[in-house]
PDB file of C-alpha atoms and ligand atoms in Angstrom:
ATOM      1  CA  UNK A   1      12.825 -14.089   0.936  1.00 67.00           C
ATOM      2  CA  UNK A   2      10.368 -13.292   3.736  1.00 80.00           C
ATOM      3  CA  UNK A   3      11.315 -14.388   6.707  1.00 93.00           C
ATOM      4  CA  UNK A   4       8.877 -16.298   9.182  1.00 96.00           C
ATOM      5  CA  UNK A   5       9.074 -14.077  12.538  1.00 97.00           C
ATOM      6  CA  UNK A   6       6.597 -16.737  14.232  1.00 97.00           C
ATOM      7  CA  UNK A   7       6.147 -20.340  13.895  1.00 98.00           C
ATOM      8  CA  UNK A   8       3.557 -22.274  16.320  1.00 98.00           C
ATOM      9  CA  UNK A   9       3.819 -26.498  15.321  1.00 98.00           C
ATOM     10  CA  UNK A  10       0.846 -28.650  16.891  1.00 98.00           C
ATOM     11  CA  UNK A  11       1.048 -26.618  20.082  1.00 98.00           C
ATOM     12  CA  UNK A  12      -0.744 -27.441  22.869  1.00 98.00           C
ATOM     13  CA  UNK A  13      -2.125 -26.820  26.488  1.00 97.00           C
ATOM     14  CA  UNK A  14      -3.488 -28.489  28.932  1.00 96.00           C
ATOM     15  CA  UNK A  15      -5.024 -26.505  32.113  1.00 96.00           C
ATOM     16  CA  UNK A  16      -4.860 -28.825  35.645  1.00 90.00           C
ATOM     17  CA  UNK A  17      -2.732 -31.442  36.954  1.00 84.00           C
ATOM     18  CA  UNK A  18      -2.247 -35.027  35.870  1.00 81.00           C
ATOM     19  CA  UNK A  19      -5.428 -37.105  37.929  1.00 81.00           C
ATOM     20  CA  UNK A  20      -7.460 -33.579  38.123  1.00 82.00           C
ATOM     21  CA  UNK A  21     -10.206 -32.471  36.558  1.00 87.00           C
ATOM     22  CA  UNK A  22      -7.543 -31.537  33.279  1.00 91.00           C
ATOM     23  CA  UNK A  23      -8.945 -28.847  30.637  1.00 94.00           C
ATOM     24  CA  UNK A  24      -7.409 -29.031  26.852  1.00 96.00           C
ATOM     25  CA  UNK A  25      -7.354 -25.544  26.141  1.00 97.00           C
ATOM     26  CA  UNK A  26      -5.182 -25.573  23.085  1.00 98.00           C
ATOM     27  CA  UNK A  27      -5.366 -29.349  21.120  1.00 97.00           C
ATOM     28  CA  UNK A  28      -2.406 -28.887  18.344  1.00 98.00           C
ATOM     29  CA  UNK A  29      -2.295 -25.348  16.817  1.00 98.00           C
ATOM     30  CA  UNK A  30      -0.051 -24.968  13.758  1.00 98.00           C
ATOM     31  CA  UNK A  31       0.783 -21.687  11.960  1.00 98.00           C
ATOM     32  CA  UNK A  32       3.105 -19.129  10.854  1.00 98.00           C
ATOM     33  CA  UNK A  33       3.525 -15.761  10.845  1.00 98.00           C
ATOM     34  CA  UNK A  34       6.011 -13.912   8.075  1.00 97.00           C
ATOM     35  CA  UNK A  35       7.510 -10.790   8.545  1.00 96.00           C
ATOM     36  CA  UNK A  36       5.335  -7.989   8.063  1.00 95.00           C
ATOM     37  CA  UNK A  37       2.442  -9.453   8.252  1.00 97.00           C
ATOM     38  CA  UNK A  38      -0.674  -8.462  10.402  1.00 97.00           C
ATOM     39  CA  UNK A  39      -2.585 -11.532  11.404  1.00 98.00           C
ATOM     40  CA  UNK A  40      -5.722 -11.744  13.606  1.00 98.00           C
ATOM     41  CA  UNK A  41      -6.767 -14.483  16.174  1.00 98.00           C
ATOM     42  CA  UNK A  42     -10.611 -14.644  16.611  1.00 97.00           C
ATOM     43  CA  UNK A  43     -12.741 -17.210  17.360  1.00 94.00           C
ATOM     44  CA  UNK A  44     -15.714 -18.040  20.465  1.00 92.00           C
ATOM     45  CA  UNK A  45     -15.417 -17.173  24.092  1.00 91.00           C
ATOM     46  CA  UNK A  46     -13.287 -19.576  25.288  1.00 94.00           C
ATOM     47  CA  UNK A  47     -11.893 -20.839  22.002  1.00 95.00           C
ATOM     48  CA  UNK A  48      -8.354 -20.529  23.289  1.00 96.00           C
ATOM     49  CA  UNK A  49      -7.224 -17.552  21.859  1.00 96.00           C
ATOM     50  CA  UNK A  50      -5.834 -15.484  24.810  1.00 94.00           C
ATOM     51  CA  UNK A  51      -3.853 -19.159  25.587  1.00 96.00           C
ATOM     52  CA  UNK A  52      -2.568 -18.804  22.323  1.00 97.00           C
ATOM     53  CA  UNK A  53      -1.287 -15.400  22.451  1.00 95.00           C
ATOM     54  CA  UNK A  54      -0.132 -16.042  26.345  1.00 94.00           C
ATOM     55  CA  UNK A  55       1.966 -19.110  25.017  1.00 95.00           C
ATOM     56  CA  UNK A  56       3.445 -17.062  22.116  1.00 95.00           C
ATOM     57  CA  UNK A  57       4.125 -13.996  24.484  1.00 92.00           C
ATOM     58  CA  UNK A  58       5.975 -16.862  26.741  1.00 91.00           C
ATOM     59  CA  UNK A  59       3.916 -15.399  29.901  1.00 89.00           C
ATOM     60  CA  UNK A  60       2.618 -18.970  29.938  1.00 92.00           C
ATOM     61  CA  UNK A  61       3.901 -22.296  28.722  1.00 93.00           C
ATOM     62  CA  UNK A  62       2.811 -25.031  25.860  1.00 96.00           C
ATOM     63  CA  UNK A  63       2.192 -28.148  27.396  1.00 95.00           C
ATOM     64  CA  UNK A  64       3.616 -29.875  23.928  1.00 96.00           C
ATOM     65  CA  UNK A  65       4.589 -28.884  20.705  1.00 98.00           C
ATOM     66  CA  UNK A  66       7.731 -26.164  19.302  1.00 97.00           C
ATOM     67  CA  UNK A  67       7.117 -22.520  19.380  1.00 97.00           C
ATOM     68  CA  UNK A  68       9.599 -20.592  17.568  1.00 97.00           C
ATOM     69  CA  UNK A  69      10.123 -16.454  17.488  1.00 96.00           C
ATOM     70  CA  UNK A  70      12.251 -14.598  15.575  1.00 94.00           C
ATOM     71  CA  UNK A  71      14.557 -17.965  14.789  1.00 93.00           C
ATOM     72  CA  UNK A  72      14.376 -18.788  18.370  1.00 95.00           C
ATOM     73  CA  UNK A  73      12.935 -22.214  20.371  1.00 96.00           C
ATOM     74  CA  UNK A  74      11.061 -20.344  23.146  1.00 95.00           C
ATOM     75  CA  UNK A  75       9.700 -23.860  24.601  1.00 93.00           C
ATOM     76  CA  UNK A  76      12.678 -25.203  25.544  1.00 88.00           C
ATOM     77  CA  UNK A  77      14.258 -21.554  26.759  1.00 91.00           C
ATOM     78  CA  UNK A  78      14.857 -21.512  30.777  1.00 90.00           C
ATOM     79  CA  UNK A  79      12.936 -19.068  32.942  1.00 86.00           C
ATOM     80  CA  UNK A  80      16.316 -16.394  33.216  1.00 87.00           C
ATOM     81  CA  UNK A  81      16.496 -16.236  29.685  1.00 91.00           C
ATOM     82  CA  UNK A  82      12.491 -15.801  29.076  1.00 91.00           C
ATOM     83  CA  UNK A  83      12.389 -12.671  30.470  1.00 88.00           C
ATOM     84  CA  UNK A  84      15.306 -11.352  28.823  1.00 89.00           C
ATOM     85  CA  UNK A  85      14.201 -12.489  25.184  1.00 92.00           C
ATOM     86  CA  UNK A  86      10.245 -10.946  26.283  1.00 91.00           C
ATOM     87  CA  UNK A  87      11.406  -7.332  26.890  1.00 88.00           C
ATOM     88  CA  UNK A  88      13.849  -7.661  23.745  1.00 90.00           C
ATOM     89  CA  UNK A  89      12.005  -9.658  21.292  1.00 92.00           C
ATOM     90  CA  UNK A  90       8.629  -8.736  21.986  1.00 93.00           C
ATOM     91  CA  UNK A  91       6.222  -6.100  21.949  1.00 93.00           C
ATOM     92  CA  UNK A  92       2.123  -6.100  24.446  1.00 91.00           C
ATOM     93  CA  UNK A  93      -0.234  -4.046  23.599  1.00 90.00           C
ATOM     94  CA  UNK A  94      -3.201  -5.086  26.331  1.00 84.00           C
ATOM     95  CA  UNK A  95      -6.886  -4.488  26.507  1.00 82.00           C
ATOM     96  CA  UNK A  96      -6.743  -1.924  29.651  1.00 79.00           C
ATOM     97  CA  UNK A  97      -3.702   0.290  28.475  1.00 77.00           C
ATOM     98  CA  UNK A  98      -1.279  -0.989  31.209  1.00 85.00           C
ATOM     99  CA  UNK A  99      -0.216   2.408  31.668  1.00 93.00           C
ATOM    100  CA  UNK A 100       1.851   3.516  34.578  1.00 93.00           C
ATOM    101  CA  UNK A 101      -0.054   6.659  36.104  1.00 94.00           C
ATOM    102  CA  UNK A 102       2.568   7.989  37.768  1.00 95.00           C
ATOM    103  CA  UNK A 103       4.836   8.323  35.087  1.00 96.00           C
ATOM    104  CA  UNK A 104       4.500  10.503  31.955  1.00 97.00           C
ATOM    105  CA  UNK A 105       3.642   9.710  28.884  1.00 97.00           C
ATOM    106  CA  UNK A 106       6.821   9.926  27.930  1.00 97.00           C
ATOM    107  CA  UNK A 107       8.371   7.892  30.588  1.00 96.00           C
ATOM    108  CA  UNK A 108       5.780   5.198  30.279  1.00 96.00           C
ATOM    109  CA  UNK A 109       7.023   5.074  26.019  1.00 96.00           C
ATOM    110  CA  UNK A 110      10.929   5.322  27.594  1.00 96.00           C
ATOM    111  CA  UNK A 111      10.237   1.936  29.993  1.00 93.00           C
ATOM    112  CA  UNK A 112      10.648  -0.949  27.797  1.00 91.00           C
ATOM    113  CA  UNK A 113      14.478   0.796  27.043  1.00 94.00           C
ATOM    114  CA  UNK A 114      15.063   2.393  30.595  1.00 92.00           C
ATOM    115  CA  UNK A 115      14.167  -0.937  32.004  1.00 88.00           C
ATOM    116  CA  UNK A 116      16.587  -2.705  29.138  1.00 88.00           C
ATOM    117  CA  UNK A 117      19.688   0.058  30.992  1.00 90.00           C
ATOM    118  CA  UNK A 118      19.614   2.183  27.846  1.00 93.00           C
ATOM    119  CA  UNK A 119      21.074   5.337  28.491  1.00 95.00           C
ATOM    120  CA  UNK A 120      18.804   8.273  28.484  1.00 94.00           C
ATOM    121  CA  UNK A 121      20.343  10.275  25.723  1.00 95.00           C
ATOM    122  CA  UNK A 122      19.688   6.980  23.819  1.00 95.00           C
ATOM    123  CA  UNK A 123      16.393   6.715  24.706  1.00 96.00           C
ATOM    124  CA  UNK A 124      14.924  10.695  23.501  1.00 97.00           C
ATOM    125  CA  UNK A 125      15.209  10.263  20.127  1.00 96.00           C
ATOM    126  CA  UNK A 126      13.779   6.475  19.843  1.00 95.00           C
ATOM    127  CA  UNK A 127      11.082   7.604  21.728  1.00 97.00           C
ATOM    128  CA  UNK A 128      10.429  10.931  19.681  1.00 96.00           C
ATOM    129  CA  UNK A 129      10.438   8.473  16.031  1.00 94.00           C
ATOM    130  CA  UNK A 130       7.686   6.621  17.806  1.00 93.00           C
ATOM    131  CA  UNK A 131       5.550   9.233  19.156  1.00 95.00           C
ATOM    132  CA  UNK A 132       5.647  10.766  15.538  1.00 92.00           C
ATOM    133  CA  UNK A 133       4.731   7.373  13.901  1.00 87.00           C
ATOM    134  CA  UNK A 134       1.730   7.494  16.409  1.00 89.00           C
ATOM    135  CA  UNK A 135       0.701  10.948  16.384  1.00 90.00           C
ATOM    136  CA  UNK A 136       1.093  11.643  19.690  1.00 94.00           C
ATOM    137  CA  UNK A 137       4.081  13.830  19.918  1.00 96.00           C
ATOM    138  CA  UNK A 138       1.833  16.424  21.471  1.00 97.00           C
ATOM    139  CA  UNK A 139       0.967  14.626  25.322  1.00 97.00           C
ATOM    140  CA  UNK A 140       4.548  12.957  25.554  1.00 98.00           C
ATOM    141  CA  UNK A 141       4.330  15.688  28.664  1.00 97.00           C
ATOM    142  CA  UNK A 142       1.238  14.585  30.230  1.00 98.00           C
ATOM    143  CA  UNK A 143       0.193  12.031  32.836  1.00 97.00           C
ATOM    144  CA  UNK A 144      -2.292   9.098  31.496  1.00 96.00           C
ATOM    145  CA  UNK A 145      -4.999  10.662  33.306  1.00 96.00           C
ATOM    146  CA  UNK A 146      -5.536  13.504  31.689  1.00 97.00           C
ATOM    147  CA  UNK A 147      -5.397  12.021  28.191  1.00 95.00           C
ATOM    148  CA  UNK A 148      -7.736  10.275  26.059  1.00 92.00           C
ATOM    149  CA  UNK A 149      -8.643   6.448  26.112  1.00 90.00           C
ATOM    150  CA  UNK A 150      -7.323   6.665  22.255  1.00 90.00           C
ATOM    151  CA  UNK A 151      -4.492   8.926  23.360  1.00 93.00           C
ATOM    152  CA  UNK A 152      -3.653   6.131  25.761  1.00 93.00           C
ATOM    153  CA  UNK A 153      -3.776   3.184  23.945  1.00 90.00           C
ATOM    154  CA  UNK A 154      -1.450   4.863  20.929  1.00 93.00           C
ATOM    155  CA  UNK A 155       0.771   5.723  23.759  1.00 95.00           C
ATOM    156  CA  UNK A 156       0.764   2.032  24.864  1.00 94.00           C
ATOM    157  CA  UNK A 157       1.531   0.811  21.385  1.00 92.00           C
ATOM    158  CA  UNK A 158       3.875   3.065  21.262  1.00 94.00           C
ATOM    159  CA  UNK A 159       5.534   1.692  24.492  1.00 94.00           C
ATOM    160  CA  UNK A 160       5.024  -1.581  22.629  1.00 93.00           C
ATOM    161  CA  UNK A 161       7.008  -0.616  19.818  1.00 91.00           C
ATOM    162  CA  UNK A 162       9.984   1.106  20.903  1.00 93.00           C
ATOM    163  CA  UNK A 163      12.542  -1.135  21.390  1.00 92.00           C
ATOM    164  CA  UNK A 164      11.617  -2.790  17.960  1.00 89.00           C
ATOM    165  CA  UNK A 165      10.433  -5.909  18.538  1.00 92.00           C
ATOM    166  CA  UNK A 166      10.243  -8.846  16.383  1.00 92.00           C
ATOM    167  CA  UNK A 167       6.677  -9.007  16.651  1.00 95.00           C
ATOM    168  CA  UNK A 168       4.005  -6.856  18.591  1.00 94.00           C
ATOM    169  CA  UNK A 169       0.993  -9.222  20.067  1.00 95.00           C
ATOM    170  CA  UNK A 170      -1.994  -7.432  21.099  1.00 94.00           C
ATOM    171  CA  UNK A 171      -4.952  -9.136  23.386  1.00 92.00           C
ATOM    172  CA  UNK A 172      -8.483  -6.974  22.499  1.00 91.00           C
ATOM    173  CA  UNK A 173      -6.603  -3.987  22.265  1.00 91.00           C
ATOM    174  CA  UNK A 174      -9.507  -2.261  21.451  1.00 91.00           C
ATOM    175  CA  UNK A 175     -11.834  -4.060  23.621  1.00 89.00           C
ATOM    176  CA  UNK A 176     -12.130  -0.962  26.190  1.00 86.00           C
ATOM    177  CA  UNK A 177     -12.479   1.920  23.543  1.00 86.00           C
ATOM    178  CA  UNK A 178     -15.572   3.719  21.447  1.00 89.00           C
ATOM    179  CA  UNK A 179     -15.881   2.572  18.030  1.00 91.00           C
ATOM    180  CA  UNK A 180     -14.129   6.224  16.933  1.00 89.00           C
ATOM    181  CA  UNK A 181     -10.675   5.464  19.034  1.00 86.00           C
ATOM    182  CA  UNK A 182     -11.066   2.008  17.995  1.00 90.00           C
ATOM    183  CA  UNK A 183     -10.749   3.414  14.415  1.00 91.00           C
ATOM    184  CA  UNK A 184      -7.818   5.173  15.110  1.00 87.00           C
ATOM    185  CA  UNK A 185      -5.541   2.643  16.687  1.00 88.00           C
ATOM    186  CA  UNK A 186      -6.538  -0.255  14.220  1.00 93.00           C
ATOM    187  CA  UNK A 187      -5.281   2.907  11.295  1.00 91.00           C
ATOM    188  CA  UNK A 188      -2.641   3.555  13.314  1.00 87.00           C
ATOM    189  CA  UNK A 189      -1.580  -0.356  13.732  1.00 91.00           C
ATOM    190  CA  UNK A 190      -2.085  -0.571   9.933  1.00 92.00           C
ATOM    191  CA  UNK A 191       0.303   2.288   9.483  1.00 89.00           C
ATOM    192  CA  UNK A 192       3.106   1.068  11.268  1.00 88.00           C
ATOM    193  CA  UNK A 193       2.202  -2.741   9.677  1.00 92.00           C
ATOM    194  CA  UNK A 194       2.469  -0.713   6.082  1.00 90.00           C
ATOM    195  CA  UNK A 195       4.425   1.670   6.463  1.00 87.00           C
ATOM    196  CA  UNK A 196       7.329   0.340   9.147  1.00 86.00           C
ATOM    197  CA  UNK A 197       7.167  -3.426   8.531  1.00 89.00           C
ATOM    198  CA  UNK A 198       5.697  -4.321  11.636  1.00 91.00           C
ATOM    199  CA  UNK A 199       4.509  -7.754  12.369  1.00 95.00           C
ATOM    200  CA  UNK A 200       1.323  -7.956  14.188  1.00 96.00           C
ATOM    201  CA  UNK A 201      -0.357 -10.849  15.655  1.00 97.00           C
ATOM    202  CA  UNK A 202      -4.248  -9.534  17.204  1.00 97.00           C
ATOM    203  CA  UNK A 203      -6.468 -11.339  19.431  1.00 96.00           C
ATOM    204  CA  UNK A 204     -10.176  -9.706  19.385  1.00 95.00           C
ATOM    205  CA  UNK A 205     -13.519 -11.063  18.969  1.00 92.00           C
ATOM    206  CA  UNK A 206     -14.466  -7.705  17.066  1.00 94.00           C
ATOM    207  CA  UNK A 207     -15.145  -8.212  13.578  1.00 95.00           C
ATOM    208  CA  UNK A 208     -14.261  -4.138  12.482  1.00 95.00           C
ATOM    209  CA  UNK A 209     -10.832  -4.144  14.211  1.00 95.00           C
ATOM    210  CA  UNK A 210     -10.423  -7.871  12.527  1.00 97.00           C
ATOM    211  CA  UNK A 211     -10.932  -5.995   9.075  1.00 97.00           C
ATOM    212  CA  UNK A 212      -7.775  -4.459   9.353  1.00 97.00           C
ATOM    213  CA  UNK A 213      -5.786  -7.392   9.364  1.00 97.00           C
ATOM    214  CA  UNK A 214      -3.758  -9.495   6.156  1.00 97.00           C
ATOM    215  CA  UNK A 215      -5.359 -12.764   7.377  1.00 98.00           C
ATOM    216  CA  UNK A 216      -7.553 -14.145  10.224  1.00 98.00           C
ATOM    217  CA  UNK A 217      -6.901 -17.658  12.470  1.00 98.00           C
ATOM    218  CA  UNK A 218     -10.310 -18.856  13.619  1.00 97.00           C
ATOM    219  CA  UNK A 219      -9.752 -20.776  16.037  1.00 96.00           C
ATOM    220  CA  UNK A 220     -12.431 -23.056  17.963  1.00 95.00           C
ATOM    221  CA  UNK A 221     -12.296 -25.733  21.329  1.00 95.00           C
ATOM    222  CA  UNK A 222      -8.689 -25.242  21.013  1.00 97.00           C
ATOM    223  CA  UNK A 223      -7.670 -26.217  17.165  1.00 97.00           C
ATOM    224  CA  UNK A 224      -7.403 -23.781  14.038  1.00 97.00           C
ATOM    225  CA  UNK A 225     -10.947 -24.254  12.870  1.00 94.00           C
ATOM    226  CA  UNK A 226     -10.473 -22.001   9.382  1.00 95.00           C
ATOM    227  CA  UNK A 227      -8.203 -19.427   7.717  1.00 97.00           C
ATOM    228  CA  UNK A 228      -8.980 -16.648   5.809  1.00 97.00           C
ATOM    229  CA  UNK A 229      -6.893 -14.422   3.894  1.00 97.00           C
ATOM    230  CA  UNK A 230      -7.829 -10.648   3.115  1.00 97.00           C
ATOM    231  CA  UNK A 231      -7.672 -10.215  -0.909  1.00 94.00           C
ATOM    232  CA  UNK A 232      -9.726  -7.577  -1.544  1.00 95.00           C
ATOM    233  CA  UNK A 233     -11.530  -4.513   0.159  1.00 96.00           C
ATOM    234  CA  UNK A 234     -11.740  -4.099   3.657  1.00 96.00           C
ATOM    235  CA  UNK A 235     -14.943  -3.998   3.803  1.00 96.00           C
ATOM    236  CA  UNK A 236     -15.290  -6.871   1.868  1.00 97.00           C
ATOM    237  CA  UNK A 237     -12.900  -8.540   4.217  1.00 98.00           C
ATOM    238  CA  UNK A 238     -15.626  -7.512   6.976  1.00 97.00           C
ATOM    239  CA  UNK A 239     -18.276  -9.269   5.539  1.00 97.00           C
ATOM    240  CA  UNK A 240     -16.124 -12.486   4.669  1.00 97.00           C
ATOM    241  CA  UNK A 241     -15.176 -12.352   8.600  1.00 97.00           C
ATOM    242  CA  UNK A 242     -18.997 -11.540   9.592  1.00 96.00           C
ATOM    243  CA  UNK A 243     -19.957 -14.467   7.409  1.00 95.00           C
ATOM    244  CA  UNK A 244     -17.449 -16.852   9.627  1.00 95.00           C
ATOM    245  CA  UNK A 245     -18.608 -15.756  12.937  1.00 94.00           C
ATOM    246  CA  UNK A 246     -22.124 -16.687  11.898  1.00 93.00           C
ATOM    247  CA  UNK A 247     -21.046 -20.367  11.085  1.00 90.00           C
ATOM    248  CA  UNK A 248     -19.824 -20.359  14.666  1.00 84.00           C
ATOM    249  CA  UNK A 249     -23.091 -18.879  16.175  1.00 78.00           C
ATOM    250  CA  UNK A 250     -25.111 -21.212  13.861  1.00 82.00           C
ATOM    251  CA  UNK A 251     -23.173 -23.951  15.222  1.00 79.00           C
ATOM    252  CA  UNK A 252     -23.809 -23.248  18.954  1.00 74.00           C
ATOM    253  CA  UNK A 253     -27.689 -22.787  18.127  1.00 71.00           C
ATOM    254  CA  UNK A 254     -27.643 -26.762  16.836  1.00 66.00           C
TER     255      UNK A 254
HETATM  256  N1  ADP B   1      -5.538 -20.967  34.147  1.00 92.73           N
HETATM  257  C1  ADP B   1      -6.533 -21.724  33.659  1.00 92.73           C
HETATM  258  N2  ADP B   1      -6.915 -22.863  34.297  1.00 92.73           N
HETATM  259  C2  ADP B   1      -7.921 -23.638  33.815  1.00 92.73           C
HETATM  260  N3  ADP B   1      -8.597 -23.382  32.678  1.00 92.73           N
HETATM  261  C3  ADP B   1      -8.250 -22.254  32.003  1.00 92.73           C
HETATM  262  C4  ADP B   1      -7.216 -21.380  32.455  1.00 92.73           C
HETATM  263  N4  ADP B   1      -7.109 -20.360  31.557  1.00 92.73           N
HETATM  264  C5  ADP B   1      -8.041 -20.597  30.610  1.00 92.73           C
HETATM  265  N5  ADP B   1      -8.724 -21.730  30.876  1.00 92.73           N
HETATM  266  C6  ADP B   1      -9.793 -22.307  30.055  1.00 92.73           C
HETATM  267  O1  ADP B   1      -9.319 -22.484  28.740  1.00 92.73           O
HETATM  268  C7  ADP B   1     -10.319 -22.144  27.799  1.00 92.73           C
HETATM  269  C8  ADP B   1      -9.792 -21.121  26.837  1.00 92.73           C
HETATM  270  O2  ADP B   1      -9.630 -19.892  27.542  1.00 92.73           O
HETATM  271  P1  ADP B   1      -9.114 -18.564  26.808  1.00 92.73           P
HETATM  272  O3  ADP B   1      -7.878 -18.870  26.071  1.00 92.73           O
HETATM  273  O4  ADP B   1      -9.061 -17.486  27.825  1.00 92.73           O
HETATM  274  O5  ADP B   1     -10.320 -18.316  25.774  1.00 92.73           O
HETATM  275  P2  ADP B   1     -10.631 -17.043  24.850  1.00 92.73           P
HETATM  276  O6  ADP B   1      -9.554 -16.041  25.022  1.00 92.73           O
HETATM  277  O7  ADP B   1     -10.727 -17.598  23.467  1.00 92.73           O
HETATM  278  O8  ADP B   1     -11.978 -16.552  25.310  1.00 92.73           O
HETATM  279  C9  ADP B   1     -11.532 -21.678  28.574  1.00 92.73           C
HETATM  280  O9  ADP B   1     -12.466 -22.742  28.676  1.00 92.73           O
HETATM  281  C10 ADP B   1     -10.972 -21.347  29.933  1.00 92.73           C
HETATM  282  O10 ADP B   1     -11.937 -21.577  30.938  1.00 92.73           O
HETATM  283 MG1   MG B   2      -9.525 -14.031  25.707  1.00 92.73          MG
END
């Protein structure tokens, strides 16, 4: 039986203090996420959808509702053992790489484990698996500067991925790269999501890297406003996407 690696029941999140000016940024979300599966989060500017992800990631915290990762109740976990279950449960991929510049390639892959006090004979060969899975064996040498902005965001998901996490969540990873690197890292997220088994949940308000994805949470003023689920073609799935965003911009034009 699958199992579900994330499960989000009538979450919510409310911005401002009680007797301010308070902002309902998320207003009961519900879904689930099984393992292996690569699910996308789109939706307007200011749907909610990088609260979402920031309440799933546990770098912020649900006002109401249960939020549960890999079999654990992250909304009632205290602060010391947050951080803990982040660097071992969980795997960012960010918008602007993230990438230390003073370290190497190779040491920025190595951090998630070096940080965890896994020894460094440990850490080579994890780190080597990963770099292959990516296709970046080649710059594990190099500093972040003098690499691509594709080079640099496989080397991020790399980072992202090498201490297995349950689940890797990724806010507009592609939102700073040219529609060829964007290419490559949605292929190369739908390679490790085929191939390894790697559960995905993606935030981006781009319809291509969207394609890529098993299933799509549009989400609008803070509640799931429809679900769709690829079943055919990906470029089919474009166009059934495409043909959701336009009810949205339809909607704003009323
Ligand atoms: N820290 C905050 N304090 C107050 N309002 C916030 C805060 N963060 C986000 N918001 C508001 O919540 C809404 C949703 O924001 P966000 O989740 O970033 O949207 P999206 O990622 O879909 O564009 C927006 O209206 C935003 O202004
Ligand atoms: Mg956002």
């Amino acid at each position: 039986m699958t199992q579900t690696v994330v499960n989000v029941q009538n979450v919510k999140k409310v911005f401002g203090k009680r007797n301010e000016n308070q902002f309902h940024a998320l207003n009961g979300v519900s879904f689930q996420i099984k393992e292996g599966e690569f699910v996308g989060v789109m939706g307007p500017s200011g749907a909610g959808k990088t609260t979402l992800l920031n309440v799933v990631s546990t770098l912020d915290q649900a006002t109401g509702g249960l939020i549960e990762i890999a079999g654990s109740n992250i909304t009632n976990m205290k602060q010391s053992h947050l951080s803990d279950f982040r660097s071992k449960k969980l795997g960012f991929i960010f918008q602007d790489f993230n990438l230390l510049e003073n370290l190497t390639i190779y040491e920025n892959i190595a951090l998630p484990l070096s940080l965890q006090g896994v020894s460094s004979r440990q850490i080579k060969p994890s780190v080597q698996e990963v770099a292959k899975k990516l296709g970046i064996e080649g710059i594990l040498e190099k500093y972040p500067a003098t690499v691509s902005g594709g080079q640099k965001q496989r080397a991020a998901a790399a980072r992202a991925l090498v201490h297995e996490p349950a689940i890797i969540l990724a806010d507009e990873p592609t939102g700073a790269l040219d529609s060829k690197n964007a290419k490559s890292l949605m292929e190369a997220m739908t390679h490790l999501n085929h191939n390894h088994n790697v559960s995905i949940m993606l935030v981006t308000h781009d319809p291509f890297s969207a394609s890529y994805c098993d299933r799509i949470l549009f989400i609008q003023d803070g509640e799931l406003y429809k679900e769709i689920q690829r079943d055919g073609t990906r470029s089919e799935f474009h166009q059934s996407i495409l043909h959701v965003l336009a009810e949205f911009a339809s909607a704003e034009e009323e």
